[in-house]
Every structure is written in C-alpha cells, then in structure tokens.
Coordinates of C-alpha atoms in Angstrom, one line a residue:
M1 CA 11.8 -69.3 10.1
D2 CA 8.1 -70.2 10.5
K3 CA 6.9 -72.6 7.9
P4 CA 4.4 -71.0 5.4
I5 CA 0.9 -72.2 5.6
T6 CA -0.1 -73.6 2.2
P7 CA -2.5 -73.1 0.5
A8 CA -3.0 -70.2 2.9
V9 CA -5.6 -68.3 0.8
S10 CA -8.3 -70.9 1.8
H11 CA -7.1 -71.0 5.4
L12 CA -7.2 -67.2 5.9
A13 CA -10.3 -66.8 3.8
G14 CA -12.0 -69.4 6.0
E15 CA -11.1 -67.5 9.1
A16 CA -12.3 -64.2 7.7
A17 CA -15.6 -65.7 6.5
A18 CA -16.5 -66.8 10.0
A19 CA -15.2 -63.6 11.7
S20 CA -17.1 -60.8 13.4
P21 CA -15.9 -57.2 14.0
D22 CA -16.5 -57.9 17.7
E23 CA -13.4 -60.1 17.7
L24 CA -11.1 -57.1 17.6
P25 CA -10.7 -55.8 21.2
L26 CA -10.6 -52.2 22.2
L27 CA -7.6 -50.5 23.7
K28 CA -7.6 -49.9 27.4
G29 CA -9.0 -46.5 28.1
T30 CA -11.1 -46.1 24.9
A31 CA -14.4 -46.6 26.7
A32 CA -13.5 -44.0 29.3
R33 CA -12.4 -41.5 26.6
V34 CA -15.7 -41.9 24.7
A35 CA -17.8 -41.7 27.8
E36 CA -16.1 -38.5 29.0
L37 CA -16.5 -36.8 25.6
S38 CA -20.1 -38.0 25.2
G39 CA -20.9 -36.4 28.6
D40 CA -19.4 -33.1 27.7
S41 CA -22.0 -30.8 26.1
R42 CA -19.2 -29.0 24.2
S43 CA -18.2 -32.1 22.3
S44 CA -19.2 -32.1 18.7
V45 CA -19.9 -35.0 16.4
K46 CA -16.5 -34.3 14.8
T47 CA -14.8 -34.5 18.2
L48 CA -16.5 -37.8 19.0
A49 CA -15.6 -39.2 15.6
A50 CA -11.9 -38.2 16.2
A51 CA -12.0 -40.1 19.5
V52 CA -13.5 -43.2 17.8
M53 CA -10.7 -43.0 15.1
G54 CA -8.2 -43.3 17.9
D55 CA -9.2 -47.0 18.2
P56 CA -9.6 -48.9 14.9
A57 CA -11.6 -51.6 16.7
L58 CA -14.2 -49.2 17.9
A59 CA -14.3 -47.5 14.5
L60 CA -14.9 -50.9 12.9
R61 CA -17.7 -51.8 15.3
L62 CA -19.4 -48.4 14.8
L63 CA -19.2 -48.5 11.1
H64 CA -20.4 -52.1 10.8
K65 CA -23.3 -51.4 13.1
A66 CA -24.3 -48.2 11.2
N67 CA -24.4 -49.9 7.9
A68 CA -26.4 -52.8 9.2
V69 CA -29.3 -50.6 10.3
P70 CA -31.8 -49.2 7.7
H71 CA -32.3 -45.5 8.1
R72 CA -34.3 -43.1 6.0
H73 CA -31.6 -40.4 6.2
F74 CA -28.8 -42.7 5.0
R75 CA -30.0 -44.3 1.8
N76 CA -26.4 -44.9 0.7
E77 CA -23.7 -46.7 2.7
V78 CA -22.4 -44.8 5.8
S79 CA -18.8 -44.0 4.7
T80 CA -17.5 -41.7 7.5
L81 CA -17.3 -42.0 11.3
E82 CA -19.1 -38.7 11.7
D83 CA -22.1 -40.0 9.8
A84 CA -22.0 -43.2 11.9
V85 CA -22.0 -41.2 15.1
R86 CA -25.0 -39.1 13.9
M87 CA -26.9 -42.1 12.9
L88 CA -26.5 -44.2 16.0
G89 CA -26.2 -41.5 18.7
T90 CA -23.9 -41.1 21.7
Q91 CA -25.7 -43.5 24.0
A92 CA -25.3 -46.4 21.5
L93 CA -21.6 -45.4 21.0
I94 CA -21.1 -45.5 24.8
R95 CA -22.7 -48.9 25.1
M96 CA -20.7 -50.2 22.2
A97 CA -17.4 -49.0 23.8
T98 CA -18.3 -50.2 27.3
D99 CA -19.5 -53.7 26.3
A100 CA -16.5 -54.5 24.1
P101 CA -13.6 -56.7 25.3
V102 CA -10.4 -54.9 26.2
A103 CA -7.1 -55.8 24.5
D104 CA -5.2 -55.9 27.8
E105 CA -7.5 -58.7 29.1
R106 CA -7.9 -60.5 25.8
L107 CA -4.3 -60.6 24.3
D108 CA -1.2 -62.3 25.6
A109 CA 2.0 -60.5 26.5
A110 CA 3.6 -60.9 23.0
S111 CA 0.5 -59.8 21.0
L112 CA -0.6 -56.8 23.1
P113 CA 2.2 -54.4 22.4
R114 CA 2.1 -55.3 18.7
Y115 CA -1.6 -54.8 18.6
R116 CA -1.3 -51.4 20.3
R117 CA 1.5 -50.4 17.9
S118 CA -0.5 -51.4 14.9
A119 CA -3.5 -49.4 16.1
G120 CA -1.2 -46.4 16.5
Q121 CA 0.2 -46.9 13.0
A122 CA -3.4 -46.9 11.7
L123 CA -4.2 -43.7 13.4
L124 CA -1.1 -42.0 12.1
A125 CA -1.9 -43.1 8.5
A126 CA -5.5 -41.7 9.0
R127 CA -4.1 -38.4 10.1
L128 CA -1.6 -38.2 7.2
A129 CA -4.4 -39.1 4.8
T130 CA -6.6 -36.4 6.3
E131 CA -3.9 -33.7 6.0
W132 CA -3.2 -34.7 2.4
A133 CA -6.8 -34.9 1.4
E134 CA -7.5 -31.5 2.8
S135 CA -4.5 -30.0 1.0
R136 CA -5.8 -31.5 -2.3
H137 CA -9.4 -30.2 -1.6
D138 CA -10.7 -33.8 -1.6
M139 CA -14.5 -34.0 -1.7
S140 CA -14.6 -36.0 1.6
P141 CA -11.4 -36.1 3.7
P142 CA -13.1 -38.1 6.5
E143 CA -13.9 -40.8 3.9
V144 CA -10.3 -41.0 2.9
A145 CA -9.1 -41.0 6.6
L146 CA -11.4 -43.9 7.4
A147 CA -9.9 -45.9 4.5
A148 CA -6.4 -45.2 5.8
L149 CA -7.4 -46.2 9.3
M150 CA -8.7 -49.6 8.0
Y151 CA -5.9 -50.2 5.6
N152 CA -4.0 -52.6 7.9
L153 CA -7.1 -54.4 8.9
G154 CA -5.6 -57.8 8.1
E155 CA -2.7 -57.2 10.4
L156 CA -4.9 -56.1 13.3
F157 CA -7.2 -59.1 12.7
L158 CA -4.3 -61.6 13.0
L159 CA -2.9 -59.8 16.0
A160 CA -6.2 -59.9 17.7
H161 CA -6.3 -63.7 17.1
G162 CA -2.8 -64.1 18.6
D163 CA -1.6 -65.6 15.3
R164 CA 2.1 -66.4 15.8
R165 CA 2.8 -65.9 12.1
I166 CA 2.0 -62.2 12.3
G167 CA 4.7 -61.7 14.9
R168 CA 7.3 -63.2 12.6
Y169 CA 6.1 -61.0 9.8
L170 CA 6.4 -57.9 11.9
E171 CA 9.9 -58.8 13.0
L172 CA 11.0 -59.3 9.3
V173 CA 9.5 -56.0 8.2
G174 CA 10.5 -54.0 11.2
D175 CA 13.9 -55.3 12.1
S176 CA 15.3 -56.7 8.9
H177 CA 13.7 -54.3 6.3
V178 CA 12.3 -57.2 4.4
L179 CA 9.8 -55.9 1.9
P180 CA 6.3 -56.5 3.3
H181 CA 5.0 -58.7 0.5
E182 CA 8.1 -60.9 0.7
A183 CA 7.8 -61.2 4.5
E184 CA 4.1 -62.2 3.9
Y185 CA 5.2 -64.9 1.5
V186 CA 7.6 -66.6 3.9
S187 CA 5.8 -66.0 7.2
L188 CA 2.1 -65.9 6.3
G189 CA 1.8 -67.5 3.0
E190 CA -0.7 -64.9 1.9
S191 CA -1.2 -61.2 1.4
L192 CA -2.4 -59.1 4.4
E193 CA -3.9 -56.7 1.9
E194 CA -6.0 -59.5 0.4
L195 CA -7.0 -60.7 3.9
G196 CA -8.1 -57.1 4.7
L197 CA -10.1 -57.0 1.5
V198 CA -11.9 -60.2 2.3
L199 CA -12.8 -58.9 5.8
A200 CA -13.9 -55.5 4.4
R201 CA -16.2 -57.2 1.9
H202 CA -17.5 -59.7 4.5
W203 CA -18.2 -56.9 7.0
K204 CA -19.6 -54.6 4.2
L205 CA -17.2 -51.8 4.9
P206 CA -17.6 -48.7 2.7
E207 CA -16.5 -48.8 -0.9
M208 CA -13.6 -46.4 -0.3
V209 CA -12.2 -48.8 2.3
R210 CA -12.5 -51.8 0.0
E211 CA -11.1 -50.1 -3.1
S212 CA -8.1 -48.8 -1.2
M213 CA -7.1 -52.5 -0.5
R214 CA -6.8 -53.4 -4.2
A215 CA -3.3 -52.8 -5.4
R216 CA -4.3 -51.9 -8.9
N217 CA -6.3 -48.9 -7.6
A218 CA -3.0 -47.1 -7.0
Q219 CA -3.8 -45.6 -10.4
H220 CA -6.5 -43.5 -8.9
L221 CA -5.4 -40.5 -6.8
R222 CA -7.8 -40.9 -3.9
T223 CA -6.9 -44.5 -3.2
L224 CA -3.2 -43.8 -3.9
G225 CA -3.3 -41.2 -1.1
V226 CA -4.6 -43.9 1.3
M227 CA -1.8 -46.3 0.2
L228 CA 0.9 -43.7 0.6
S229 CA -0.3 -42.6 4.0
A230 CA -0.1 -46.2 5.2
Q231 CA 3.4 -46.5 3.7
I232 CA 4.7 -43.3 5.3
A233 CA 3.1 -44.3 8.7
R234 CA 5.0 -47.6 8.5
D235 CA 8.2 -45.7 7.6
A236 CA 7.7 -43.3 10.5
L237 CA 7.4 -46.2 13.0
S238 CA 10.6 -47.7 11.7
G239 CA 12.5 -44.5 12.5
W240 CA 12.7 -43.4 8.9
R241 CA 15.4 -46.1 8.3
H242 CA 13.8 -48.1 5.4
P243 CA 15.9 -48.0 2.2
M244 CA 12.8 -47.6 0.1
L245 CA 11.8 -44.4 1.9
T246 CA 13.2 -42.2 -0.8
A247 CA 10.9 -43.7 -3.4
D248 CA 7.9 -43.3 -1.1
L249 CA 8.7 -39.6 -0.5
R250 CA 9.2 -39.0 -4.2
L251 CA 5.7 -40.4 -4.9
V252 CA 4.1 -38.4 -2.1
G253 CA 5.7 -35.2 -3.6
A254 CA 4.2 -36.1 -7.0
F255 CA 0.9 -36.9 -5.4
L256 CA 0.7 -33.5 -3.6
D257 CA 2.5 -31.7 -6.4
E258 CA 4.8 -30.1 -3.8
P259 CA 8.6 -30.0 -3.3
A260 CA 10.3 -32.3 -0.9
K261 CA 10.8 -29.6 1.7
R262 CA 7.0 -28.9 1.9
V263 CA 6.2 -32.6 2.0
V264 CA 8.6 -33.1 5.0
E265 CA 7.0 -30.1 6.7
R266 CA 3.5 -31.6 6.3
I267 CA 4.6 -35.0 7.6
N268 CA 6.4 -33.5 10.6
D269 CA 3.4 -31.3 11.5
V270 CA 1.2 -34.5 11.6
L271 CA 3.9 -36.3 13.6
E272 CA 4.0 -33.6 16.2
G273 CA 0.3 -33.9 16.8
F274 CA 0.5 -37.7 16.9
N275 CA 3.3 -37.7 19.4
G276 CA 0.9 -36.3 21.9
D277 CA -0.9 -39.6 21.8
A278 CA 2.0 -41.9 21.2
A279 CA 2.1 -43.2 24.7
Y280 CA -1.5 -44.4 24.4
Y281 CA -0.2 -46.9 21.8
G282 CA 2.9 -47.9 23.9
L283 CA 5.2 -45.8 21.6
E284 CA 7.9 -43.4 22.3
P285 CA 7.6 -40.1 20.5
L286 CA 8.4 -40.7 16.9
P287 CA 11.5 -38.8 15.5
A288 CA 10.9 -36.0 12.9
L289 CA 11.8 -36.7 9.3
V290 CA 15.0 -35.0 8.4
L291 CA 16.5 -35.2 4.9
D292 CA 20.2 -34.7 3.9
E293 CA 21.4 -32.7 0.9
Q294 CA 20.7 -35.6 -1.4
G295 CA 17.0 -35.8 -0.3
R296 CA 17.5 -38.9 1.8
S297 CA 16.5 -39.4 5.4
I298 CA 19.5 -38.9 7.6
A299 CA 18.5 -42.2 9.4
Q300 CA 17.9 -44.1 6.2
D301 CA 19.9 -47.3 5.6
E302 CA 21.9 -47.1 2.5
T303 CA 20.8 -49.9 0.3
W304 CA 18.1 -52.6 0.0
Q305 CA 19.1 -56.2 -0.5
A306 CA 17.3 -59.4 -0.7
H307 CA 17.4 -61.4 2.5
F308 CA 16.1 -64.5 0.8
C309 CA 14.8 -65.7 -2.6
L310 CA 11.2 -66.9 -2.8
A311 CA 10.8 -70.7 -3.2
P312 CA 8.4 -72.2 -5.7
R313 CA 5.4 -74.0 -4.2
A314 CA 4.3 -77.2 -6.0
D315 CA 0.8 -77.2 -4.6
D316 CA 0.1 -73.6 -5.8
F317 CA 1.5 -74.5 -9.2
A318 CA -0.8 -77.5 -9.4
A319 CA -3.8 -75.4 -8.4
C320 CA -2.9 -72.9 -11.1
L321 CA -2.7 -75.7 -13.7
K322 CA -6.1 -77.1 -12.6
A323 CA -7.7 -73.6 -12.9
L324 CA -6.3 -73.0 -16.3
R325 CA -7.3 -76.5 -17.5
G326 CA -11.0 -75.8 -16.8
G327 CA -11.5 -74.7 -13.2
A328 CA -11.5 -71.0 -13.9
A329 CA -15.0 -69.9 -14.9
D330 CA -14.4 -66.4 -16.3
R331 CA -11.7 -64.0 -17.5
T332 CA -11.1 -62.6 -14.0
Q333 CA -10.7 -66.0 -12.5
V334 CA -8.2 -67.0 -15.2
L335 CA -6.0 -63.9 -14.7
K336 CA -6.1 -64.2 -10.9
A337 CA -5.1 -67.9 -11.2
L338 CA -2.3 -67.0 -13.6
V339 CA -0.7 -64.2 -11.5
R340 CA -1.0 -66.3 -8.3
G341 CA 0.5 -69.3 -10.1
L342 CA 3.4 -67.3 -11.3
H343 CA 4.0 -65.6 -7.9
H344 CA 3.3 -68.5 -5.5
G345 CA 3.7 -71.5 -7.8
L346 CA 7.0 -70.3 -9.4
G347 CA 8.3 -68.1 -6.6
L348 CA 8.5 -65.0 -8.9
N349 CA 8.6 -61.9 -6.6
R350 CA 6.6 -59.5 -8.7
V351 CA 4.0 -60.5 -11.3
A352 CA 1.8 -58.1 -13.3
F353 CA -0.8 -58.5 -16.0
A354 CA -1.2 -55.2 -17.9
A355 CA -4.2 -55.1 -20.1
L356 CA -4.1 -53.6 -23.6
S357 CA -6.7 -50.8 -23.9
A358 CA -9.5 -51.2 -26.4
Q359 CA -7.9 -48.8 -28.9
R360 CA -4.4 -50.4 -28.4
E361 CA -3.1 -47.1 -26.9
Y362 CA -2.0 -48.2 -23.4
L363 CA -0.9 -51.1 -21.3
V364 CA -2.5 -50.7 -17.8
G365 CA -1.8 -52.8 -14.7
E366 CA -4.9 -54.9 -13.9
H367 CA -3.9 -57.9 -11.8
L368 CA -0.7 -57.9 -9.7
Q369 CA 0.9 -60.1 -7.1
G370 CA 3.9 -59.3 -4.9
T371 CA 3.5 -55.5 -5.3
D372 CA 1.0 -54.7 -2.5
F373 CA 3.3 -52.2 -0.8
E374 CA 4.7 -50.7 -4.0
P375 CA 2.2 -48.0 -5.1
E376 CA 4.5 -46.8 -7.9
F377 CA 4.6 -50.2 -9.4
N378 CA 0.9 -50.7 -9.1
R379 CA 0.4 -47.5 -11.1
F380 CA 1.8 -49.1 -14.2
H381 CA 0.5 -47.2 -17.2
L382 CA 2.5 -47.3 -20.4
P383 CA 1.5 -45.8 -23.8
L384 CA 2.1 -48.4 -26.5
A385 CA 3.8 -45.7 -28.7
E386 CA 6.5 -45.5 -26.0
A387 CA 6.6 -49.2 -25.1
G388 CA 9.5 -50.3 -27.2
L389 CA 10.2 -53.9 -26.6
F390 CA 6.8 -54.5 -25.0
A391 CA 5.0 -53.0 -28.0
R392 CA 6.6 -55.5 -30.3
L393 CA 5.3 -58.3 -28.1
M394 CA 1.8 -57.1 -28.8
D395 CA 2.2 -57.8 -32.6
K396 CA 2.1 -61.6 -32.2
P397 CA 2.3 -64.2 -29.4
A398 CA 5.8 -64.0 -28.1
A399 CA 7.9 -64.2 -24.9
F400 CA 11.2 -62.6 -23.9
W401 CA 13.7 -63.2 -21.1
L402 CA 15.9 -60.2 -20.5
K403 CA 19.2 -61.7 -19.1
A404 CA 23.0 -61.2 -19.1
D405 CA 23.7 -62.4 -22.6
N406 CA 21.1 -60.1 -24.3
Q407 CA 21.2 -57.1 -22.0
A408 CA 23.5 -55.0 -24.1
K409 CA 21.2 -55.1 -27.1
A410 CA 17.8 -55.3 -25.4
W411 CA 18.1 -53.0 -22.4
P412 CA 18.0 -49.8 -24.6
Q413 CA 14.7 -51.1 -26.0
V414 CA 13.1 -51.2 -22.6
P415 CA 11.3 -47.9 -22.0
E416 CA 13.1 -45.6 -19.5
R417 CA 10.1 -45.3 -17.3
V418 CA 10.0 -49.1 -17.0
R419 CA 13.7 -49.3 -16.3
D420 CA 13.3 -46.8 -13.4
L421 CA 10.2 -48.6 -12.1
V422 CA 11.4 -52.2 -12.0
G423 CA 15.0 -51.5 -10.9
V424 CA 16.3 -54.8 -12.3
R425 CA 17.9 -55.9 -15.6
S426 CA 16.4 -59.3 -15.7
F427 CA 12.8 -60.2 -16.2
F428 CA 10.3 -62.3 -18.1
A429 CA 7.7 -60.7 -20.4
M430 CA 5.1 -62.3 -22.7
S431 CA 2.1 -61.2 -24.7
L432 CA -1.2 -62.9 -23.7
F433 CA -3.2 -63.6 -26.8
V434 CA -6.8 -64.9 -27.1
G435 CA -7.0 -66.4 -30.5
D436 CA -5.3 -63.9 -32.8
K437 CA -6.1 -60.9 -30.5
P438 CA -3.7 -59.5 -27.9
L439 CA -5.2 -59.1 -24.5
G440 CA -2.2 -57.7 -22.7
L441 CA 1.2 -58.3 -21.3
V442 CA 2.4 -60.5 -18.5
Y443 CA 5.5 -59.3 -16.6
A444 CA 7.5 -61.1 -13.9
D445 CA 10.8 -60.7 -12.1
R446 CA 12.6 -61.7 -8.9
R447 CA 13.0 -58.0 -7.9
S448 CA 16.7 -58.4 -7.1
S449 CA 19.8 -59.4 -9.1
E450 CA 20.7 -61.5 -6.0
C451 CA 17.8 -63.9 -6.9
E452 CA 18.4 -65.1 -10.4
L453 CA 15.8 -66.2 -13.0
D454 CA 16.3 -69.6 -14.5
A455 CA 15.4 -71.6 -17.6
R456 CA 13.0 -73.9 -15.8
S457 CA 11.0 -71.0 -14.5
Y458 CA 11.0 -69.4 -17.9
E459 CA 9.5 -72.5 -19.5
A460 CA 6.9 -72.7 -16.8
F461 CA 6.1 -69.0 -17.2
R462 CA 5.5 -69.4 -20.9
L463 CA 3.4 -72.5 -20.4
L464 CA 1.1 -70.8 -17.9
V465 CA 0.6 -67.7 -20.0
R466 CA -0.2 -69.8 -23.1
M467 CA -2.7 -71.8 -21.1
A468 CA -4.4 -68.7 -19.7
G469 CA -5.0 -67.4 -23.3
Q470 CA -6.4 -70.8 -24.3
R471 CA -8.7 -70.9 -21.3
I472 CA -10.1 -67.4 -21.9
E473 CA -10.7 -68.4 -25.6
Q474 CA -12.6 -71.4 -24.4
L475 CA -14.9 -69.2 -22.3
L476 CA -15.8 -66.9 -25.2

C-alpha cells in the first residue's frame, strides 16, 4: 500500500495554490466538436454549452476566463456555462479549445484512461443533477449541473498531474469497495473534496460549485442534489455493485419525493442518453439499474466490511495540540483543528461537531471529517427534545463511550434516527462547553465493529474536546 503523505493538507494545498486551470488537458476530439458546432448556424448557446460540459477541463477554462473579465451585463459571477458562452463568444471558445493541451499527448498510459473515465463520471453526474433539478423545478438547473460537473475536481486535478497516489485511491474505491474517504486516508492522506474546494476557491469558481464541496451543506437540498448525483454516477460506473448503494437510492427517493421505481426509471433514462457518449470516455455502455424485490440492485454486493482500520498519526495529533494550545485564532479554526485531530491524529473514521442552536432546540452538523461521501450523515439534524442520551450531555460537561459493557442499558437511550444513521453500537460522544455554556456535541466512531475503539483513544478524545472548549473561551 502506498505510504500516506503527511501532513498532506499543506502539500496538496501548496500544489493547488500554484495551479492554473490550464493544467487540466482537454480530451481528444473536444476541439473538433466545439469547432464543428460553432460553425453550424443552427447551433444554439445551449447546444454549445452542452458540448463544453462534455469536457470538464474546457468547462473549467471557460468559466474561469468568463469570471476574470469585467462585463457590464454580468455584474454578478458567471455561474452557468450558457452565460459564459454568451459572454465570451464562439470565437473565443474555439481558440480556447484549439490552444489547450490534449490529454492523449500530456498523460501517460496509466493516467489517461483514468482521466477519461473521471471526465465521463463527471458528465454523468451533471446529467443526473440536471434531470433531478428540472423535476424539482429548481430555479437554475444549469447552475446545479455545473456544480455536479466540477464535484470531482480534486480527482481530475491529481490525474492530470499523473499523481501515482490517485491511481491507488481509484483501485481501492473501484475494485475493493473501500469507502472513498477511507481510501483517501490511506492512499492520499487528505480529502479530495477538500482539495477540490481549495481549487474552486483559488480559481474563483461560482458559489454553487464551492458550496457543493462542503460536506455540511448536505443539509441544503440544492447542494444535496449535487452530492447525490456524484454518488450515483460513481455507483453506476462501478456496475451498481457497491454495498452502500441501497442507502444512496433511499436518499435520492427522499430528495425527489418519489418511489424507488420512479427513481430507477429516471436514472436509467439518463444512463441511456449517456451511453451514446460512453465510448468517448473509454467506457463500455453502463448497465441499467435493476432492483430485486427487496429494493436492492441485483448486482449489488451483499455486505460492506472494513478492509483496514485507520492508524493514528502522531504528527497530526501534535499539530492539533499546538492549535488548541494557542495556534488557532478563532472558533472556526479551533473546531477544524479539533475534528482533524480526532480523525487524522487518532484515526477515528467519522468525526462530527454538531452545534447547539441558539434556542437550544437542535443539534446541527457543522464540522465533519471522514464523511465526505456520506450525504445522509452530513445532514445530521437532531431536535434536542428527541436526543435522549445526547440531550443529557448538554446539561453539563460530560463524555460517554458506548461499548459492549454498557450497550444493554445505553443503546435504548440513543435516538432511533441516530442508530439508523451511524450503523454501529460503539462510539464516543462529548459535550463541548465554553465556560458554563454548551456549544455543541462532538461525536466520533470507527464506522465498523471490526475496528474497535480503545481506552487510549477515549482519553485522547476527551482531552482534545476539553482543550477546544478552553481555547474558544480564551478567544472570547
């Protein structure tokens, strides 16, 4: 297994800060497609925008260029490809496509097919997002589609750079069904979603693109639609085999407020259209989604199991301690340092800080690590009146470790919606107090019963949460 790069956040952030959109090469044939459509008097702006969407690298160039040019008709940011085409014009689009490097000439034999596949996955996500946005009468389906197209920007960026770690990541996710954020942990050392967000901010991509890359925004329906479309596109390219597919489909059904049968019909309609372009991305036609009588994909693997347990990282733990002892300059920095320290420093798979609302009515997920590809987890929203065990933790500073010797008594006190959400019967939970006021709840688990929590991790968990509360109090 490739050795993780640590501390990877500074390494990847450094690469991103020096990067240009021009570093992502176009697919072979994109320039010819654009030139042909641009020369056809029957082509509309919508048709040209659809052609641009077929190549995320060209879409990125076009959007970045459009938002870099002041224009009296576009006082706000350009947030759709159609507006970008209108603003820059067809000749500029042709030059942009013609002058760009081509992936077949830029990438090596290992990276090229992965890059093409990732571009195809991005297009499928965009088309799914468009279909769902239109069905929900969204105010701007093209804006949602663009966010879905850019959602795996971090993956495309690393593939364009020929980074060997991304190849290992894709093998773990595609062949072994390792959950994406856990594959990131061992092969990349950092979140692809976070890398994508850094790039999106650096390149001043539209707000919808940026906000869709923040896990906590799964609580908002527009950004949730983007996340789900990316998830289903990944499931489709895996042949509908992933054991977490059922949960994804259930969430799509709730999002669209439609029964499973209609959800499947919508997905397969989009797939049928995409398969006409599959060869362009080096893909065979993708199989239709077919469910059995229990509502599971007939191709789906039966169960998910942990392939490995995450190892603690001493340098990340030390960095967390340094931040909580005085390096963190505001509340946000403190909480980010805390959840990263718990996730990377202690090797806890899923970590969440849920803030207590001003009126003490709800606990709402605010900072999360290890949950990038779990939209349902990122939608954590728990009324305190229904919080049971967690509500009592808000009364005074306290911590709790749910484990084998207290499960019989404590498990019934865990809210049913939380039981269904976390899927495990062992976790750490602790209230985060600032002085005598509760700020929220910190939750952490190892996601699988195959990876046990231990006393040493529990003591370190309690230490970091206490220090976070003390640091925030110092900043007041």
